[in-house]
CSV table of C-alpha atoms in Angstrom, one decimal:
chain,number,residue,atom,x,y,z
A,1,MET,CA,-95.0,1.5,-122.7
A,2,THR,CA,-94.3,-2.1,-123.8
A,3,LEU,CA,-96.7,-4.0,-126.1
A,4,ARG,CA,-97.2,-6.5,-123.2
A,5,LYS,CA,-98.4,-3.8,-120.8
A,6,ARG,CA,-100.6,-2.1,-123.5
A,7,PHE,CA,-102.3,-5.4,-124.4
A,8,THR,CA,-102.8,-6.3,-120.7
A,9,LEU,CA,-104.2,-2.9,-119.7
A,10,PHE,CA,-106.4,-2.8,-122.8
A,11,THR,CA,-107.8,-6.3,-122.2
A,12,ILE,CA,-108.4,-5.7,-118.4
A,13,PHE,CA,-110.1,-2.4,-119.1
A,14,TRP,CA,-112.6,-4.0,-121.5
A,15,PHE,CA,-113.0,-7.0,-119.3
A,16,ILE,CA,-113.9,-4.8,-116.3
A,17,PHE,CA,-116.2,-2.7,-118.4
A,18,ILE,CA,-118.1,-5.7,-119.8
A,19,LEU,CA,-118.1,-7.3,-116.3
A,20,ILE,CA,-119.7,-4.1,-114.8
A,21,LEU,CA,-122.3,-4.1,-117.5
A,22,PHE,CA,-123.0,-7.7,-117.0
A,23,ASN,CA,-123.4,-7.3,-113.2
A,24,ILE,CA,-125.7,-4.3,-113.6
A,25,PHE,CA,-127.8,-6.3,-116.0
A,26,VAL,CA,-128.0,-9.3,-113.7
A,27,TYR,CA,-128.8,-7.1,-110.7
A,28,PHE,CA,-131.7,-5.3,-112.3
A,29,PHE,CA,-132.9,-8.4,-114.1
A,30,VAL,CA,-133.1,-10.3,-110.7
A,31,ILE,CA,-134.9,-7.3,-109.2
A,32,ARG,CA,-137.4,-7.2,-112.0
A,33,ILE,CA,-138.1,-10.9,-111.9
A,34,SER,CA,-138.4,-11.1,-108.1
A,35,THR,CA,-140.5,-7.9,-107.9
A,36,ASN,CA,-142.9,-9.2,-110.6
A,37,SER,CA,-143.1,-12.5,-108.7
A,38,GLU,CA,-144.0,-10.6,-105.5
A,39,GLU,CA,-146.6,-8.5,-107.3
A,40,GLN,CA,-148.2,-11.6,-108.7
A,41,LEU,CA,-148.4,-13.1,-105.2
A,42,ILE,CA,-150.1,-9.9,-103.8
A,43,ALA,CA,-152.5,-9.9,-106.8
A,44,ASN,CA,-153.4,-13.5,-106.2
A,45,LYS,CA,-153.9,-12.8,-102.5
A,46,VAL,CA,-156.1,-9.7,-103.2
A,47,ASN,CA,-158.2,-11.8,-105.6
A,48,LEU,CA,-158.7,-14.5,-103.0
A,49,ILE,CA,-159.7,-12.0,-100.3
A,50,VAL,CA,-162.2,-10.2,-102.7
A,51,GLU,CA,-163.7,-13.5,-103.7
A,52,HIS,CA,-163.9,-14.6,-100.1
A,53,ILE,CA,-165.8,-11.4,-99.1
A,54,ARG,CA,-168.1,-11.8,-102.1
A,55,SER,CA,-168.9,-15.4,-101.2
A,56,ASP,CA,-170.3,-14.3,-97.8
A,57,PRO,CA,-172.2,-11.0,-98.3
A,58,GLU,CA,-173.9,-11.3,-94.9
A,59,ARG,CA,-170.6,-11.3,-93.0
A,60,PRO,CA,-169.7,-7.8,-91.8
A,61,LEU,CA,-166.4,-6.2,-93.0
A,62,LYS,CA,-165.5,-5.5,-89.4
A,63,ASP,CA,-165.3,-9.2,-88.5
A,64,PRO,CA,-161.8,-9.7,-87.0
A,65,GLU,CA,-161.5,-13.2,-88.4
A,66,LEU,CA,-162.3,-12.0,-92.0
A,67,LEU,CA,-158.6,-11.3,-92.9
A,68,VAL,CA,-156.7,-13.5,-90.5
A,69,ASP,CA,-156.4,-16.5,-92.8
A,70,PHE,CA,-154.6,-14.4,-95.5
A,71,TYR,CA,-152.1,-12.7,-93.3
A,72,ASN,CA,-148.3,-13.3,-93.6
A,73,VAL,CA,-145.3,-11.8,-91.7
A,74,ASN,CA,-144.1,-8.5,-93.1
A,75,GLU,CA,-147.6,-7.7,-94.4
A,76,LEU,CA,-150.5,-5.4,-93.6
A,77,ILE,CA,-154.0,-6.1,-94.8
A,78,ARG,CA,-156.8,-3.6,-94.1
A,79,ILE,CA,-160.2,-2.5,-95.2
A,80,ILE,CA,-161.0,1.2,-95.4
A,81,ASP,CA,-164.5,2.5,-95.7
A,82,ARG,CA,-165.6,5.4,-97.9
A,83,ASP,CA,-164.9,7.9,-95.2
A,84,GLY,CA,-161.3,6.9,-95.0
A,85,ASN,CA,-161.7,5.0,-91.7
A,86,ILE,CA,-160.0,1.6,-91.1
A,87,VAL,CA,-162.8,-0.9,-90.4
A,88,ASN,CA,-160.7,-4.0,-90.4
A,89,GLN,CA,-156.9,-4.5,-90.1
A,90,VAL,CA,-154.4,-7.4,-89.8
A,91,GLY,CA,-150.7,-6.8,-89.2
A,92,THR,CA,-148.4,-5.5,-86.5
A,93,ASP,CA,-145.5,-4.1,-88.5
A,94,GLU,CA,-144.9,-0.6,-87.2
A,95,ASP,CA,-143.4,0.7,-90.4
A,96,LEU,CA,-146.4,-0.5,-92.4
A,97,LEU,CA,-148.9,0.9,-89.8
A,98,GLU,CA,-147.4,4.4,-90.3
A,99,ARG,CA,-148.6,4.5,-93.9
A,100,GLU,CA,-151.6,6.8,-94.3
A,101,SER,CA,-154.9,5.0,-95.1
A,102,THR,CA,-156.9,6.5,-97.9
A,103,PHE,CA,-160.1,5.4,-99.7
A,104,SER,CA,-159.7,4.7,-103.4
A,105,ALA,CA,-162.5,3.8,-105.9
A,106,THR,CA,-160.0,2.6,-108.5
A,107,HIS,CA,-157.4,-0.2,-108.7
A,108,GLN,CA,-154.0,1.0,-107.6
A,109,SER,CA,-150.7,-0.9,-107.2
A,110,GLY,CA,-147.0,-0.1,-107.1
A,111,LEU,CA,-143.7,0.0,-105.3
A,112,THR,CA,-143.0,2.6,-102.6
A,113,SER,CA,-140.3,3.1,-99.9
A,114,ILE,CA,-140.7,3.4,-96.2
A,115,ARG,CA,-137.6,4.3,-94.1
A,116,GLY,CA,-135.4,3.0,-96.9
A,117,MET,CA,-137.2,-0.2,-97.3
A,118,ARG,CA,-139.1,-1.3,-100.4
A,119,VAL,CA,-142.8,-1.9,-99.9
A,120,LEU,CA,-145.3,-3.3,-102.5
A,121,TYR,CA,-148.9,-2.1,-102.2
A,122,MET,CA,-152.2,-2.8,-103.9
A,123,LYS,CA,-155.6,-1.3,-103.5
A,124,VAL,CA,-158.8,-2.6,-105.0
A,125,PRO,CA,-162.4,-1.3,-104.5
A,126,LEU,CA,-164.9,-3.6,-102.6
A,127,PHE,CA,-168.5,-4.0,-103.8
A,128,ARG,CA,-171.5,-5.6,-102.1
A,129,GLU,CA,-174.6,-5.9,-104.1
A,130,TYR,CA,-173.1,-3.6,-106.8
A,131,GLU,CA,-172.5,-0.9,-104.1
A,132,LEU,CA,-169.0,0.5,-103.4
A,133,VAL,CA,-168.5,-0.1,-99.7
A,134,GLY,CA,-164.8,0.4,-99.2
A,135,THR,CA,-161.2,-0.3,-100.3
A,136,LEU,CA,-159.1,-3.4,-99.7
A,137,GLU,CA,-155.4,-2.5,-99.2
A,138,VAL,CA,-152.5,-5.0,-99.0
A,139,LEU,CA,-148.9,-3.9,-98.2
A,140,ARG,CA,-145.9,-6.1,-98.1
A,141,LYS,CA,-142.3,-5.3,-97.1
A,142,LEU,CA,-139.7,-6.9,-99.4
A,143,THR,CA,-137.2,-7.4,-96.6
A,144,ALA,CA,-136.3,-11.0,-97.5
A,145,LEU,CA,-136.0,-10.1,-101.1
A,146,ASP,CA,-133.7,-7.2,-100.3
A,147,ARG,CA,-131.5,-9.5,-98.2
A,148,TYR,CA,-131.3,-11.8,-101.1
A,149,LEU,CA,-130.3,-8.9,-103.3
A,150,GLN,CA,-127.6,-7.9,-100.8
A,151,VAL,CA,-126.3,-11.5,-100.9
A,152,LEU,CA,-126.4,-11.3,-104.8
A,153,VAL,CA,-124.5,-8.0,-104.7
A,154,GLY,CA,-121.9,-9.5,-102.4
A,155,ALA,CA,-121.5,-12.6,-104.5
A,156,LEU,CA,-121.2,-10.5,-107.7
A,157,THR,CA,-118.6,-8.3,-106.1
A,158,VAL,CA,-116.5,-11.2,-104.8
A,159,THR,CA,-116.7,-13.1,-108.1
A,160,SER,CA,-116.0,-10.0,-110.1
A,161,ILE,CA,-112.9,-9.2,-108.0
A,162,GLY,CA,-111.8,-12.8,-108.4
A,163,ALA,CA,-112.5,-12.7,-112.1
A,164,VAL,CA,-110.5,-9.4,-112.5
A,165,LEU,CA,-107.5,-10.8,-110.6
A,166,PHE,CA,-107.7,-14.0,-112.6
A,167,ALA,CA,-107.9,-12.0,-115.8
A,168,ILE,CA,-104.9,-9.8,-114.8
A,169,PHE,CA,-102.7,-12.8,-114.1
A,170,GLY,CA,-104.1,-14.8,-117.1
A,171,THR,CA,-103.7,-11.9,-119.5
A,172,TYR,CA,-100.2,-11.1,-118.3
A,173,TRP,CA,-99.2,-14.8,-118.6
A,174,PHE,CA,-100.8,-15.0,-122.1
A,175,THR,CA,-99.1,-11.8,-123.3
A,176,LEU,CA,-95.9,-13.0,-121.8
A,177,ARG,CA,-96.2,-16.2,-123.9
A,178,LEU,CA,-97.5,-14.2,-126.9
A,179,THR,CA,-94.7,-11.7,-127.0
A,180,ALA,CA,-91.9,-14.2,-126.0
A,181,PRO,CA,-91.1,-14.8,-129.7
A,182,ILE,CA,-91.0,-11.1,-130.3
A,183,GLN,CA,-88.6,-10.7,-127.4
A,184,THR,CA,-86.5,-13.5,-128.8
A,185,MET,CA,-86.5,-11.7,-132.2
A,186,VAL,CA,-85.4,-8.4,-130.5
A,187,GLN,CA,-82.6,-10.2,-128.6
A,188,THR,CA,-81.5,-12.0,-131.8
A,189,MET,CA,-81.4,-8.6,-133.6
A,190,ARG,CA,-79.4,-7.1,-130.9
A,191,GLU,CA,-77.0,-10.1,-130.9
A,192,ILE,CA,-76.7,-9.7,-134.7
A,193,GLU,CA,-76.0,-6.0,-134.3
A,194,ARG,CA,-73.4,-6.7,-131.6
A,195,SER,CA,-71.6,-9.7,-133.2
A,196,GLY,CA,-72.3,-9.0,-136.9
A,197,LYS,CA,-73.1,-12.7,-137.3
A,198,LEU,CA,-76.6,-13.5,-138.8
A,199,GLN,CA,-78.5,-16.2,-136.9
A,200,PRO,CA,-82.1,-17.4,-137.2
A,201,ILE,CA,-84.7,-17.9,-134.4
A,202,GLU,CA,-85.2,-21.5,-133.4
A,203,LEU,CA,-88.8,-22.8,-133.6
A,204,LYS,CA,-89.2,-24.7,-130.3
A,205,ASP,CA,-91.6,-27.5,-129.6
A,206,ARG,CA,-94.0,-25.3,-127.7
A,207,GLU,CA,-97.2,-24.4,-129.5
A,208,GLU,CA,-97.3,-20.9,-131.0
A,209,SER,CA,-100.1,-19.1,-132.9
A,210,ALA,CA,-100.1,-19.3,-136.7
A,211,GLU,CA,-99.4,-15.6,-136.9
A,212,LEU,CA,-96.3,-15.9,-134.7
A,213,GLN,CA,-95.1,-18.9,-136.6
A,214,GLN,CA,-95.4,-17.0,-139.8
A,215,LEU,CA,-93.6,-14.0,-138.3
A,216,ILE,CA,-90.7,-16.2,-137.1
A,217,ARG,CA,-90.5,-18.0,-140.5
A,218,ALA,CA,-90.6,-14.7,-142.3
A,219,PHE,CA,-87.8,-13.4,-140.0
A,220,ASN,CA,-85.7,-16.6,-140.5
A,221,GLN,CA,-86.3,-16.4,-144.3
A,222,MET,CA,-85.1,-12.8,-144.2
A,223,ILE,CA,-82.0,-13.8,-142.2
A,224,GLU,CA,-81.4,-16.6,-144.6
A,225,ARG,CA,-81.7,-14.3,-147.6
A,226,LEU,CA,-79.4,-11.8,-146.0
A,227,ASP,CA,-76.9,-14.5,-145.2
A,228,ARG,CA,-77.0,-15.7,-148.8
A,229,ARG,CA,-76.6,-12.1,-150.0
A,230,MET,CA,-73.6,-11.6,-147.7
A,231,GLU,CA,-72.1,-14.9,-148.7
A,232,GLY,CA,-72.7,-14.0,-152.3
A,233,GLN,CA,-71.0,-10.7,-151.8
A,234,ARG,CA,-68.0,-12.4,-150.1
A,235,GLN,CA,-67.8,-14.9,-152.9
A,236,PHE,CA,-68.2,-12.1,-155.4
A,237,VAL,CA,-65.4,-10.2,-153.9
A,238,ALA,CA,-63.2,-13.3,-153.7
A,239,ASP,CA,-64.0,-14.2,-157.3
A,240,ALA,CA,-63.5,-10.7,-158.5
A,241,SER,CA,-60.2,-10.5,-156.7
A,242,HIS,CA,-59.1,-13.7,-158.3
A,243,GLU,CA,-60.2,-12.5,-161.8
A,244,LEU,CA,-58.4,-9.2,-161.3
A,245,LYS,CA,-55.3,-10.8,-160.0
A,246,THR,CA,-54.3,-12.3,-163.4
A,247,PRO,CA,-54.4,-9.1,-165.5
A,248,LEU,CA,-52.7,-7.2,-162.7
A,249,THR,CA,-50.0,-9.8,-162.4
A,250,VAL,CA,-49.4,-9.7,-166.2
A,251,ILE,CA,-49.3,-5.8,-166.2
A,252,ARG,CA,-46.9,-5.8,-163.2
A,253,SER,CA,-44.7,-8.4,-164.8
A,254,TYR,CA,-44.4,-6.5,-168.1
A,255,ALA,CA,-43.9,-3.2,-166.2
A,256,ASP,CA,-41.0,-4.8,-164.4
A,257,MET,CA,-39.7,-6.1,-167.8
A,258,LEU,CA,-40.0,-2.6,-169.2
A,259,LYS,CA,-38.0,-1.2,-166.3
A,260,ARG,CA,-35.2,-3.7,-166.8
A,261,TRP,CA,-34.8,-4.1,-170.6
A,262,GLY,CA,-37.5,-2.1,-172.3
A,263,ARG,CA,-35.5,1.0,-172.8
A,264,GLU,CA,-32.9,-0.8,-174.8
A,265,ASP,CA,-34.8,-3.6,-176.5
A,266,SER,CA,-37.6,-2.2,-178.7
A,267,ALA,CA,-39.1,-5.7,-179.3
A,268,ILE,CA,-39.5,-6.3,-175.5
A,269,ARG,CA,-41.0,-2.8,-175.2
A,270,ASP,CA,-43.5,-3.4,-178.0
A,271,GLU,CA,-44.5,-6.7,-176.5
A,272,ALA,CA,-44.9,-5.3,-173.1
A,273,ILE,CA,-47.0,-2.3,-174.3
A,274,GLU,CA,-49.2,-4.7,-176.3
A,275,ALA,CA,-49.7,-7.1,-173.4
A,276,ILE,CA,-50.4,-4.2,-170.9
A,277,ALA,CA,-53.0,-2.7,-173.3
A,278,LYS,CA,-54.7,-6.1,-173.8
A,279,GLU,CA,-54.8,-6.9,-170.1
A,280,SER,CA,-56.0,-3.3,-169.3
A,281,GLU,CA,-58.8,-3.7,-171.8
A,282,ARG,CA,-59.7,-7.1,-170.4
A,283,MET,CA,-59.7,-5.7,-166.8
A,284,GLN,CA,-61.9,-2.8,-168.0
A,285,ASN,CA,-64.4,-5.2,-169.5
A,286,LEU,CA,-64.4,-7.3,-166.4
A,287,ILE,CA,-65.1,-4.3,-164.2
A,288,LYS,CA,-67.9,-3.2,-166.6
A,289,SER,CA,-69.5,-6.7,-166.3
A,290,MET,CA,-69.2,-6.6,-162.5
A,291,LEU,CA,-70.9,-3.2,-162.4
A,292,THR,CA,-73.7,-4.5,-164.6
A,293,LEU,CA,-74.2,-7.5,-162.4
A,294,THR,CA,-74.2,-5.3,-159.3
A,295,GLU,CA,-76.9,-3.1,-160.8
A,296,ALA,CA,-78.9,-6.1,-161.7
A,297,GLU,CA,-79.2,-7.0,-158.0
A,298,GLN,CA,-81.3,-3.8,-157.5
A,299,GLU,CA,-85.1,-4.2,-157.5
A,300,LEU,CA,-85.5,-0.9,-159.3
A,301,TRP,CA,-83.2,-1.9,-162.1
A,302,MET,CA,-86.2,-2.5,-164.5
A,303,LYS,CA,-88.3,0.0,-166.4
A,304,GLU,CA,-91.4,-1.8,-167.7
A,305,ASP,CA,-92.8,-1.0,-171.1
A,306,THR,CA,-94.8,-2.8,-173.8
A,307,PHE,CA,-92.9,-3.8,-177.0
A,308,ASP,CA,-92.9,-6.2,-179.9
A,309,LEU,CA,-90.5,-9.1,-178.9
A,310,VAL,CA,-90.2,-10.4,-182.5
A,311,GLN,CA,-89.2,-7.0,-183.8
A,312,LEU,CA,-86.6,-6.6,-181.0
A,313,ILE,CA,-85.0,-10.0,-181.7
A,314,ASP,CA,-85.0,-9.3,-185.4
A,315,GLU,CA,-83.1,-6.0,-184.9
A,316,ILE,CA,-80.5,-7.7,-182.6
A,317,ALA,CA,-80.0,-10.6,-184.9
A,318,SER,CA,-79.6,-8.3,-187.9
A,319,MET,CA,-77.0,-6.2,-186.0
A,320,LEU,CA,-75.0,-9.2,-184.7
A,321,GLN,CA,-75.2,-10.9,-188.1
A,322,LYS,CA,-73.5,-8.0,-189.8
A,323,THR,CA,-71.0,-7.5,-187.0
A,324,PHE,CA,-69.8,-11.1,-186.8
A,325,ASN,CA,-70.6,-12.1,-190.4
A,326,ARG,CA,-72.6,-15.1,-189.1
A,327,ILE,CA,-76.0,-16.5,-190.2
A,328,ILE,CA,-78.7,-15.9,-187.5
A,329,ARG,CA,-82.2,-17.0,-188.4
A,330,VAL,CA,-85.3,-15.8,-186.5
A,331,HIS,CA,-88.4,-18.0,-186.7
A,332,ALA,CA,-91.6,-16.4,-185.4
A,333,TYR,CA,-94.9,-18.4,-185.6
A,334,ASP,CA,-97.0,-15.2,-185.2
A,335,GLU,CA,-96.3,-12.8,-188.1
A,336,SER,CA,-98.3,-10.0,-186.5
A,337,GLY,CA,-95.7,-9.8,-183.7
A,338,ILE,CA,-95.7,-10.9,-180.0
A,339,PRO,CA,-96.3,-8.1,-177.5
A,340,MET,CA,-94.4,-8.4,-174.3
A,341,LYS,CA,-94.5,-6.3,-171.1
A,342,GLY,CA,-91.0,-5.7,-169.6
A,343,ASP,CA,-87.8,-3.8,-169.8
A,344,ARG,CA,-86.9,-3.5,-173.5
A,345,ASP,CA,-83.3,-2.6,-172.9
A,346,LYS,CA,-82.8,-5.5,-170.4
A,347,ILE,CA,-84.4,-8.1,-172.8
A,348,SER,CA,-82.2,-6.7,-175.5
A,349,GLN,CA,-79.1,-7.2,-173.3
A,350,LEU,CA,-80.3,-10.7,-172.5
A,351,MET,CA,-80.6,-11.7,-176.2
A,352,VAL,CA,-77.2,-10.2,-176.9
A,353,ILE,CA,-75.6,-12.3,-174.2
A,354,LEU,CA,-77.2,-15.5,-175.4
A,355,ILE,CA,-76.5,-14.9,-179.1
A,356,ASP,CA,-73.0,-13.8,-178.3
A,357,ASN,CA,-72.3,-17.0,-176.5
A,358,ALA,CA,-73.8,-19.0,-179.4
A,359,ILE,CA,-71.5,-17.1,-181.8
A,360,LYS,CA,-68.4,-17.7,-179.7
A,361,TYR,CA,-68.8,-21.5,-179.3
A,362,SER,CA,-70.2,-22.5,-182.7
A,363,LYS,CA,-69.4,-21.9,-186.4
A,364,ASP,CA,-72.7,-22.9,-188.0
A,365,ALA,CA,-75.9,-20.9,-188.3
A,366,ILE,CA,-77.8,-19.9,-185.2
A,367,ASP,CA,-81.6,-20.3,-184.9
A,368,ILE,CA,-83.9,-18.2,-182.7
A,369,THR,CA,-87.5,-19.4,-182.3
A,370,VAL,CA,-90.1,-17.2,-180.9
A,371,SER,CA,-93.6,-18.5,-180.0
A,372,GLN,CA,-96.5,-17.8,-177.7
A,373,SER,CA,-99.3,-19.7,-176.0
A,374,ARG,CA,-102.3,-18.4,-174.0
A,375,HIS,CA,-100.3,-17.6,-170.9
A,376,MET,CA,-96.6,-17.9,-171.9
A,377,ILE,CA,-94.0,-16.5,-174.3
A,378,ARG,CA,-91.2,-18.8,-175.4
A,379,VAL,CA,-87.8,-18.1,-177.0
A,380,LEU,CA,-85.3,-20.7,-178.0
A,381,VAL,CA,-81.7,-19.9,-179.0
A,382,SER,CA,-80.0,-22.9,-180.6
A,383,ASP,CA,-76.6,-23.5,-182.0
A,384,LYS,CA,-74.6,-26.5,-183.4
A,385,GLY,CA,-71.5,-25.8,-181.5
A,386,ILE,CA,-69.1,-27.6,-179.2
A,387,GLY,CA,-71.8,-28.2,-176.5
A,388,ILE,CA,-71.5,-28.3,-172.7
A,389,PRO,CA,-71.0,-31.4,-170.5
A,390,GLU,CA,-74.2,-32.3,-168.7
A,391,ASP,CA,-72.7,-32.2,-165.2
A,392,GLU,CA,-71.5,-28.6,-165.8
A,393,ILE,CA,-75.0,-27.2,-166.8
A,394,PRO,CA,-76.3,-26.6,-163.2
A,395,ASN,CA,-73.3,-24.3,-162.5
A,396,LEU,CA,-73.5,-22.2,-165.6
A,397,PHE,CA,-75.4,-19.4,-163.8
A,398,ASP,CA,-72.9,-19.0,-161.0
A,399,ARG,CA,-70.7,-15.9,-161.1
A,400,PHE,CA,-67.2,-16.3,-162.7
A,401,TYR,CA,-68.0,-20.0,-163.5
A,402,ARG,CA,-66.3,-21.3,-166.6
A,403,VAL,CA,-66.7,-24.7,-168.2
A,404,ASP,CA,-63.1,-24.5,-169.6
A,405,GLY,CA,-61.1,-21.6,-168.1
A,406,ALA,CA,-58.4,-21.6,-170.8
A,407,ARG,CA,-61.0,-21.6,-173.6
A,408,GLN,CA,-63.0,-18.9,-172.0
A,409,ARG,CA,-60.0,-16.6,-171.6
A,410,GLU,CA,-59.3,-17.0,-175.4
A,411,THR,CA,-62.8,-15.8,-176.1
A,412,GLY,CA,-62.7,-13.0,-173.6
A,413,GLY,CA,-65.4,-14.4,-171.3
A,414,PHE,CA,-65.5,-13.8,-167.5
A,415,GLY,CA,-68.3,-16.2,-166.5
A,416,LEU,CA,-70.6,-13.3,-165.7
A,417,GLY,CA,-72.8,-13.2,-168.8
A,418,LEU,CA,-75.2,-16.0,-167.9
A,419,ALA,CA,-75.4,-14.7,-164.3
A,420,ILE,CA,-76.6,-11.4,-165.6
A,421,ALA,CA,-79.0,-13.2,-168.0
A,422,LYS,CA,-80.4,-15.2,-165.1
A,423,ARG,CA,-81.0,-12.1,-163.1
A,424,ILE,CA,-82.8,-10.4,-166.1
A,425,VAL,CA,-85.0,-13.5,-166.5
A,426,ASP,CA,-85.8,-13.6,-162.8
A,427,LEU,CA,-86.8,-9.9,-162.7
A,428,HIS,CA,-89.3,-10.6,-165.6
A,429,GLU,CA,-90.7,-13.6,-163.5
A,430,GLY,CA,-89.5,-16.0,-166.2
A,431,THR,CA,-87.4,-19.2,-166.4
A,432,ILE,CA,-84.2,-20.0,-168.3
A,433,ASP,CA,-83.1,-23.6,-169.0
A,434,ILE,CA,-80.1,-24.9,-170.9
A,435,PHE,CA,-80.1,-28.1,-172.9
A,436,SER,CA,-76.8,-29.2,-174.4
A,437,LYS,CA,-74.9,-32.2,-175.7
A,438,VAL,CA,-71.1,-32.2,-176.3
A,439,GLY,CA,-70.3,-32.1,-180.0
A,440,VAL,CA,-74.0,-31.6,-181.0
A,441,GLY,CA,-74.9,-28.1,-179.8
A,442,THR,CA,-76.7,-26.1,-177.2
A,443,THR,CA,-80.3,-24.7,-176.8
A,444,VAL,CA,-81.2,-22.0,-174.3
A,445,ALA,CA,-85.0,-22.0,-173.5
A,446,LEU,CA,-86.6,-18.8,-172.2
A,447,GLN,CA,-90.2,-18.6,-170.8
A,448,PHE,CA,-92.0,-15.4,-169.8
A,449,PRO,CA,-95.5,-15.1,-168.4
A,450,LYS,CA,-97.9,-12.9,-170.3
A,451,LYS,CA,-99.0,-9.9,-168.3
């Protein structure tokens, strides 16, 4: 069953249920109010008759004119003596006349039924000179009231049927409008599956609910992100193919050279073997960097832990200082250490990438400054090297991007190090900025939030 049908049936069911409860409440409320009103009218009439009889004690109870002035259609008024005999009676309704007359020394009132018709009755004792002489009984058929109730039932039925029909069409129209964006999303997904081409959902001028707008925006953001990923993958494959093309061309060229002259000329053979070994190593390093970058795209790449950032940087600086015989100074403003929550191995890899770049493109000492504030941890890696042109800085984090291709090849770079560094920083919810001036040096600024 579709969401539209479910929503429509659910809404109609509860609407009918509430409508039935409302109609029942209205019906019985009207009955209660109208019946109470009729009972009050009979009570007032009985009080008037009793007062009239008391005001003229000499007038006999059998006087035919005694009750005439109080008579109305659909009523029966009578006086019953202590023996149960009717001594005075006004009324011609045959249904009311059939009701048995009984003497009562107490006040009685209520609602009874005669031949399916509701009848209100009231009995009160009559006194003359403090002596109980009989009972006054008034009966009234609620015929007019029942007719009004029938009209009310008919009106409630007609309006209820109209309301249900209106609710059915209104709910179906509303759910059709409500689920239209979802249907559009489904059709878009099917079109994407069929054609393999990502496409967003267009937000039309029609008014949509905030939730649907958020759903459409979230879907479009997902499509945009997937499109960027796919474009990035295509670009990555293109760039990787381009990067692999050079060493493969060199290897093939020297292999052809070996086939032609390498067997007879030892110098050519040695040169070819050296070049093939060098390009093979270069290609191996390139593939390793590509695999690292691919792993960095995975959300589960990180393993969080708590470690001392200053101690970690000291260890890396000491190791690289011995390896490259370069001066690397670490400045920490908090001697007790700076705790950081993150992936120790990835932060170590990040620092190796940044320090290695500083070593490649500078000859003077390298300074690393580590500090912290209330909410942030800051790391600065500074060198006094050749620097980077200002217009090249925004592109440094792109894969396979080189400021100077020939110079990068001499140093063995592939343009992947800073892309990996940017991914590590992003996974730690931090920021990385590069400030550089040609001929002066470069500073890489890292910021990480404290967790």
